[in-house]
JSON list of C-alpha atoms in Angstrom, two decimals:
[
{"chain": "A", "resi": 400, "resn": "UNK", "atom": "CA", "xyz": [-10.91, 58.94, 18.05]},
{"chain": "A", "resi": 401, "resn": "UNK", "atom": "CA", "xyz": [-11.27, 56.86, 21.32]},
{"chain": "A", "resi": 402, "resn": "UNK", "atom": "CA", "xyz": [-13.41, 54.79, 19.49]},
{"chain": "A", "resi": 403, "resn": "UNK", "atom": "CA", "xyz": [-11.62, 53.69, 16.94]},
{"chain": "A", "resi": 404, "resn": "UNK", "atom": "CA", "xyz": [-8.34, 52.80, 20.23]},
{"chain": "A", "resi": 405, "resn": "UNK", "atom": "CA", "xyz": [-11.25, 51.02, 22.20]},
{"chain": "A", "resi": 406, "resn": "UNK", "atom": "CA", "xyz": [-12.01, 48.74, 19.25]},
{"chain": "A", "resi": 407, "resn": "UNK", "atom": "CA", "xyz": [-8.74, 48.26, 18.37]},
{"chain": "A", "resi": 408, "resn": "UNK", "atom": "CA", "xyz": [-8.30, 46.95, 21.60]},
{"chain": "A", "resi": 409, "resn": "UNK", "atom": "CA", "xyz": [-10.99, 44.97, 22.06]},
{"chain": "A", "resi": 410, "resn": "UNK", "atom": "CA", "xyz": [-10.05, 42.51, 18.32]},
{"chain": "A", "resi": 411, "resn": "UNK", "atom": "CA", "xyz": [-6.67, 42.87, 19.93]},
{"chain": "A", "resi": 412, "resn": "UNK", "atom": "CA", "xyz": [-7.98, 40.83, 22.86]},
{"chain": "A", "resi": 413, "resn": "UNK", "atom": "CA", "xyz": [-10.45, 38.75, 20.71]},
{"chain": "A", "resi": 414, "resn": "UNK", "atom": "CA", "xyz": [-7.06, 37.91, 18.41]},
{"chain": "A", "resi": 415, "resn": "UNK", "atom": "CA", "xyz": [-5.57, 36.68, 21.59]},
{"chain": "A", "resi": 416, "resn": "UNK", "atom": "CA", "xyz": [-7.46, 35.11, 23.11]},
{"chain": "A", "resi": 417, "resn": "UNK", "atom": "CA", "xyz": [-8.74, 32.27, 20.12]},
{"chain": "A", "resi": 418, "resn": "UNK", "atom": "CA", "xyz": [-8.04, 28.89, 20.64]},
{"chain": "A", "resi": 419, "resn": "UNK", "atom": "CA", "xyz": [-6.11, 27.77, 18.33]},
{"chain": "A", "resi": 420, "resn": "UNK", "atom": "CA", "xyz": [-8.04, 25.43, 15.71]},
{"chain": "A", "resi": 421, "resn": "UNK", "atom": "CA", "xyz": [-6.23, 22.20, 14.53]},
{"chain": "A", "resi": 422, "resn": "UNK", "atom": "CA", "xyz": [-6.33, 21.39, 10.85]},
{"chain": "A", "resi": 423, "resn": "UNK", "atom": "CA", "xyz": [-7.04, 18.77, 8.53]},
{"chain": "A", "resi": 424, "resn": "UNK", "atom": "CA", "xyz": [-4.68, 16.73, 7.13]},
{"chain": "A", "resi": 425, "resn": "UNK", "atom": "CA", "xyz": [-5.71, 15.40, 3.30]},
{"chain": "A", "resi": 426, "resn": "UNK", "atom": "CA", "xyz": [-4.80, 11.70, 3.23]},
{"chain": "A", "resi": 427, "resn": "UNK", "atom": "CA", "xyz": [-5.63, 9.78, 0.19]},
{"chain": "A", "resi": 428, "resn": "UNK", "atom": "CA", "xyz": [-6.61, 6.30, 0.55]},
{"chain": "A", "resi": 429, "resn": "UNK", "atom": "CA", "xyz": [-6.22, 3.11, -1.72]},
{"chain": "A", "resi": 430, "resn": "UNK", "atom": "CA", "xyz": [-7.16, 0.13, -1.76]},
{"chain": "A", "resi": 431, "resn": "UNK", "atom": "CA", "xyz": [-4.35, -2.63, -1.40]},
{"chain": "A", "resi": 432, "resn": "UNK", "atom": "CA", "xyz": [-2.22, -4.18, -4.17]},
{"chain": "A", "resi": 433, "resn": "UNK", "atom": "CA", "xyz": [-1.97, -7.67, -2.73]},
{"chain": "A", "resi": 434, "resn": "UNK", "atom": "CA", "xyz": [-5.91, -7.23, -1.52]},
{"chain": "A", "resi": 435, "resn": "UNK", "atom": "CA", "xyz": [-7.65, -10.89, -2.73]},
{"chain": "A", "resi": 436, "resn": "UNK", "atom": "CA", "xyz": [-10.52, -8.31, -3.53]},
{"chain": "A", "resi": 437, "resn": "UNK", "atom": "CA", "xyz": [-9.94, -7.41, -7.19]},
{"chain": "A", "resi": 438, "resn": "UNK", "atom": "CA", "xyz": [-12.92, -5.23, -8.37]},
{"chain": "A", "resi": 439, "resn": "UNK", "atom": "CA", "xyz": [-13.49, -2.02, -9.66]},
{"chain": "A", "resi": 440, "resn": "UNK", "atom": "CA", "xyz": [-14.53, 0.15, -7.40]},
{"chain": "A", "resi": 441, "resn": "UNK", "atom": "CA", "xyz": [-15.10, 4.24, -9.16]},
{"chain": "A", "resi": 442, "resn": "UNK", "atom": "CA", "xyz": [-15.86, 6.11, -5.84]},
{"chain": "A", "resi": 443, "resn": "UNK", "atom": "CA", "xyz": [-13.14, 6.84, -3.97]},
{"chain": "A", "resi": 444, "resn": "UNK", "atom": "CA", "xyz": [-12.57, 5.66, -0.02]},
{"chain": "A", "resi": 445, "resn": "UNK", "atom": "CA", "xyz": [-13.53, 6.59, 2.84]},
{"chain": "A", "resi": 446, "resn": "UNK", "atom": "CA", "xyz": [-12.68, 5.92, 6.52]},
{"chain": "A", "resi": 447, "resn": "UNK", "atom": "CA", "xyz": [-14.14, 7.49, 9.86]},
{"chain": "A", "resi": 448, "resn": "UNK", "atom": "CA", "xyz": [-10.09, 8.88, 11.24]},
{"chain": "A", "resi": 449, "resn": "UNK", "atom": "CA", "xyz": [-9.02, 12.48, 10.77]},
{"chain": "A", "resi": 450, "resn": "UNK", "atom": "CA", "xyz": [-6.29, 13.46, 10.70]},
{"chain": "A", "resi": 451, "resn": "UNK", "atom": "CA", "xyz": [-5.70, 16.76, 12.19]},
{"chain": "A", "resi": 452, "resn": "UNK", "atom": "CA", "xyz": [-2.54, 18.71, 13.13]},
{"chain": "A", "resi": 453, "resn": "UNK", "atom": "CA", "xyz": [-2.12, 21.70, 16.09]},
{"chain": "A", "resi": 454, "resn": "UNK", "atom": "CA", "xyz": [0.67, 24.27, 15.19]},
{"chain": "A", "resi": 455, "resn": "UNK", "atom": "CA", "xyz": [0.23, 25.79, 18.12]},
{"chain": "A", "resi": 456, "resn": "UNK", "atom": "CA", "xyz": [1.06, 22.77, 20.79]},
{"chain": "A", "resi": 457, "resn": "UNK", "atom": "CA", "xyz": [2.92, 21.08, 16.77]},
{"chain": "A", "resi": 458, "resn": "UNK", "atom": "CA", "xyz": [0.90, 17.71, 17.69]},
{"chain": "A", "resi": 459, "resn": "UNK", "atom": "CA", "xyz": [-0.09, 15.07, 15.52]},
{"chain": "A", "resi": 460, "resn": "UNK", "atom": "CA", "xyz": [-4.34, 13.02, 17.19]},
{"chain": "A", "resi": 461, "resn": "UNK", "atom": "CA", "xyz": [-5.33, 10.93, 14.69]},
{"chain": "A", "resi": 462, "resn": "UNK", "atom": "CA", "xyz": [-8.90, 10.49, 15.58]},
{"chain": "A", "resi": 463, "resn": "UNK", "atom": "CA", "xyz": [-11.42, 7.55, 15.17]},
{"chain": "A", "resi": 464, "resn": "UNK", "atom": "CA", "xyz": [-14.89, 6.47, 15.93]},
{"chain": "A", "resi": 465, "resn": "UNK", "atom": "CA", "xyz": [-15.56, 4.12, 18.18]},
{"chain": "A", "resi": 466, "resn": "UNK", "atom": "CA", "xyz": [-16.79, 1.82, 15.77]},
{"chain": "A", "resi": 467, "resn": "UNK", "atom": "CA", "xyz": [-14.43, 2.49, 13.25]},
{"chain": "A", "resi": 468, "resn": "UNK", "atom": "CA", "xyz": [-12.31, -0.65, 15.53]},
{"chain": "A", "resi": 469, "resn": "UNK", "atom": "CA", "xyz": [-14.91, -3.37, 14.76]},
{"chain": "A", "resi": 470, "resn": "UNK", "atom": "CA", "xyz": [-15.36, -1.80, 10.93]},
{"chain": "A", "resi": 471, "resn": "UNK", "atom": "CA", "xyz": [-11.69, -0.62, 10.31]},
{"chain": "A", "resi": 472, "resn": "UNK", "atom": "CA", "xyz": [-8.67, -3.45, 10.82]},
{"chain": "A", "resi": 473, "resn": "UNK", "atom": "CA", "xyz": [-5.91, -0.75, 11.92]},
{"chain": "A", "resi": 474, "resn": "UNK", "atom": "CA", "xyz": [-2.12, -2.69, 11.16]},
{"chain": "A", "resi": 475, "resn": "UNK", "atom": "CA", "xyz": [0.37, 0.43, 11.83]},
{"chain": "A", "resi": 476, "resn": "UNK", "atom": "CA", "xyz": [0.20, 4.08, 11.74]},
{"chain": "A", "resi": 477, "resn": "UNK", "atom": "CA", "xyz": [3.44, 5.25, 10.79]},
{"chain": "A", "resi": 478, "resn": "UNK", "atom": "CA", "xyz": [4.61, 9.16, 10.52]},
{"chain": "A", "resi": 479, "resn": "UNK", "atom": "CA", "xyz": [8.23, 9.61, 8.56]},
{"chain": "A", "resi": 480, "resn": "UNK", "atom": "CA", "xyz": [10.98, 12.37, 8.22]},
{"chain": "A", "resi": 481, "resn": "UNK", "atom": "CA", "xyz": [11.55, 12.93, 4.59]},
{"chain": "A", "resi": 482, "resn": "UNK", "atom": "CA", "xyz": [14.04, 10.87, 4.28]},
{"chain": "A", "resi": 483, "resn": "UNK", "atom": "CA", "xyz": [11.76, 8.05, 5.51]},
{"chain": "A", "resi": 484, "resn": "UNK", "atom": "CA", "xyz": [12.86, 7.31, 8.52]},
{"chain": "A", "resi": 485, "resn": "UNK", "atom": "CA", "xyz": [10.70, 5.97, 10.62]},
{"chain": "A", "resi": 486, "resn": "UNK", "atom": "CA", "xyz": [9.66, 8.42, 13.37]},
{"chain": "A", "resi": 487, "resn": "UNK", "atom": "CA", "xyz": [6.52, 7.47, 15.53]},
{"chain": "A", "resi": 488, "resn": "UNK", "atom": "CA", "xyz": [4.84, 4.55, 15.69]},
{"chain": "A", "resi": 489, "resn": "UNK", "atom": "CA", "xyz": [1.12, 2.92, 17.02]},
{"chain": "A", "resi": 490, "resn": "UNK", "atom": "CA", "xyz": [-0.74, 0.19, 16.31]},
{"chain": "A", "resi": 491, "resn": "UNK", "atom": "CA", "xyz": [-3.96, 2.26, 17.57]},
{"chain": "A", "resi": 492, "resn": "UNK", "atom": "CA", "xyz": [-6.53, 5.13, 16.17]},
{"chain": "A", "resi": 493, "resn": "UNK", "atom": "CA", "xyz": [-7.12, 8.27, 18.87]},
{"chain": "A", "resi": 494, "resn": "UNK", "atom": "CA", "xyz": [-3.21, 8.84, 18.77]},
{"chain": "A", "resi": 495, "resn": "UNK", "atom": "CA", "xyz": [-1.05, 12.17, 20.15]},
{"chain": "A", "resi": 496, "resn": "UNK", "atom": "CA", "xyz": [2.49, 12.43, 18.66]},
{"chain": "A", "resi": 497, "resn": "UNK", "atom": "CA", "xyz": [4.64, 15.47, 19.06]},
{"chain": "A", "resi": 498, "resn": "UNK", "atom": "CA", "xyz": [6.54, 16.34, 16.87]},
{"chain": "A", "resi": 499, "resn": "UNK", "atom": "CA", "xyz": [9.95, 18.08, 17.20]},
{"chain": "A", "resi": 500, "resn": "UNK", "atom": "CA", "xyz": [11.91, 18.76, 13.88]},
{"chain": "A", "resi": 501, "resn": "UNK", "atom": "CA", "xyz": [10.74, 20.69, 11.18]},
{"chain": "A", "resi": 502, "resn": "UNK", "atom": "CA", "xyz": [10.44, 19.65, 7.14]},
{"chain": "A", "resi": 503, "resn": "UNK", "atom": "CA", "xyz": [8.22, 17.37, 5.28]},
{"chain": "A", "resi": 504, "resn": "UNK", "atom": "CA", "xyz": [6.56, 14.18, 7.25]},
{"chain": "A", "resi": 505, "resn": "UNK", "atom": "CA", "xyz": [4.48, 11.37, 6.32]},
{"chain": "A", "resi": 506, "resn": "UNK", "atom": "CA", "xyz": [1.64, 10.05, 7.98]},
{"chain": "A", "resi": 507, "resn": "UNK", "atom": "CA", "xyz": [0.98, 6.49, 6.71]},
{"chain": "A", "resi": 508, "resn": "UNK", "atom": "CA", "xyz": [-2.09, 4.57, 7.91]},
{"chain": "A", "resi": 509, "resn": "UNK", "atom": "CA", "xyz": [-2.02, 0.73, 7.19]},
{"chain": "A", "resi": 510, "resn": "UNK", "atom": "CA", "xyz": [-4.59, -1.31, 7.02]},
{"chain": "A", "resi": 511, "resn": "UNK", "atom": "CA", "xyz": [-6.47, -4.46, 6.20]},
{"chain": "A", "resi": 512, "resn": "UNK", "atom": "CA", "xyz": [-6.16, -4.63, 2.62]},
{"chain": "A", "resi": 513, "resn": "UNK", "atom": "CA", "xyz": [-6.17, -0.86, 2.66]},
{"chain": "A", "resi": 514, "resn": "UNK", "atom": "CA", "xyz": [-3.38, 1.99, 3.26]},
{"chain": "A", "resi": 515, "resn": "UNK", "atom": "CA", "xyz": [-3.69, 5.93, 3.56]},
{"chain": "A", "resi": 516, "resn": "UNK", "atom": "CA", "xyz": [-1.23, 8.11, 3.35]},
{"chain": "A", "resi": 517, "resn": "UNK", "atom": "CA", "xyz": [-0.92, 12.55, 3.42]},
{"chain": "A", "resi": 518, "resn": "UNK", "atom": "CA", "xyz": [2.25, 14.60, 4.35]},
{"chain": "A", "resi": 519, "resn": "UNK", "atom": "CA", "xyz": [2.35, 17.88, 6.47]},
{"chain": "A", "resi": 520, "resn": "UNK", "atom": "CA", "xyz": [5.42, 20.70, 6.22]},
{"chain": "A", "resi": 521, "resn": "UNK", "atom": "CA", "xyz": [6.10, 21.84, 9.94]}
]
């Protein structure tokens, strides 16, 4: 019985001291239809940009490599509420947004000739 109590207390201690993990938000990247390059590409677009949500601190982190600034030109990062109103805006990568209102939030990253969209429900 003593071993069981010690085991349960150790598991509870580990559970409460475990660091919070950030969850990745799936982003779909597309070519902008107004782009001058109209070649057909059958592979999905990929950019080294990570969009992470931390449930404990209610923050969305948008992280890109240092090399992304030279390769990918960001026109804007927008976060919309479920009604289509802009809640947050940034023109640079490596930014953190504190999300305070519950509901569905849409993340839109726009660049030159491409855009990416993802959504999360808080």
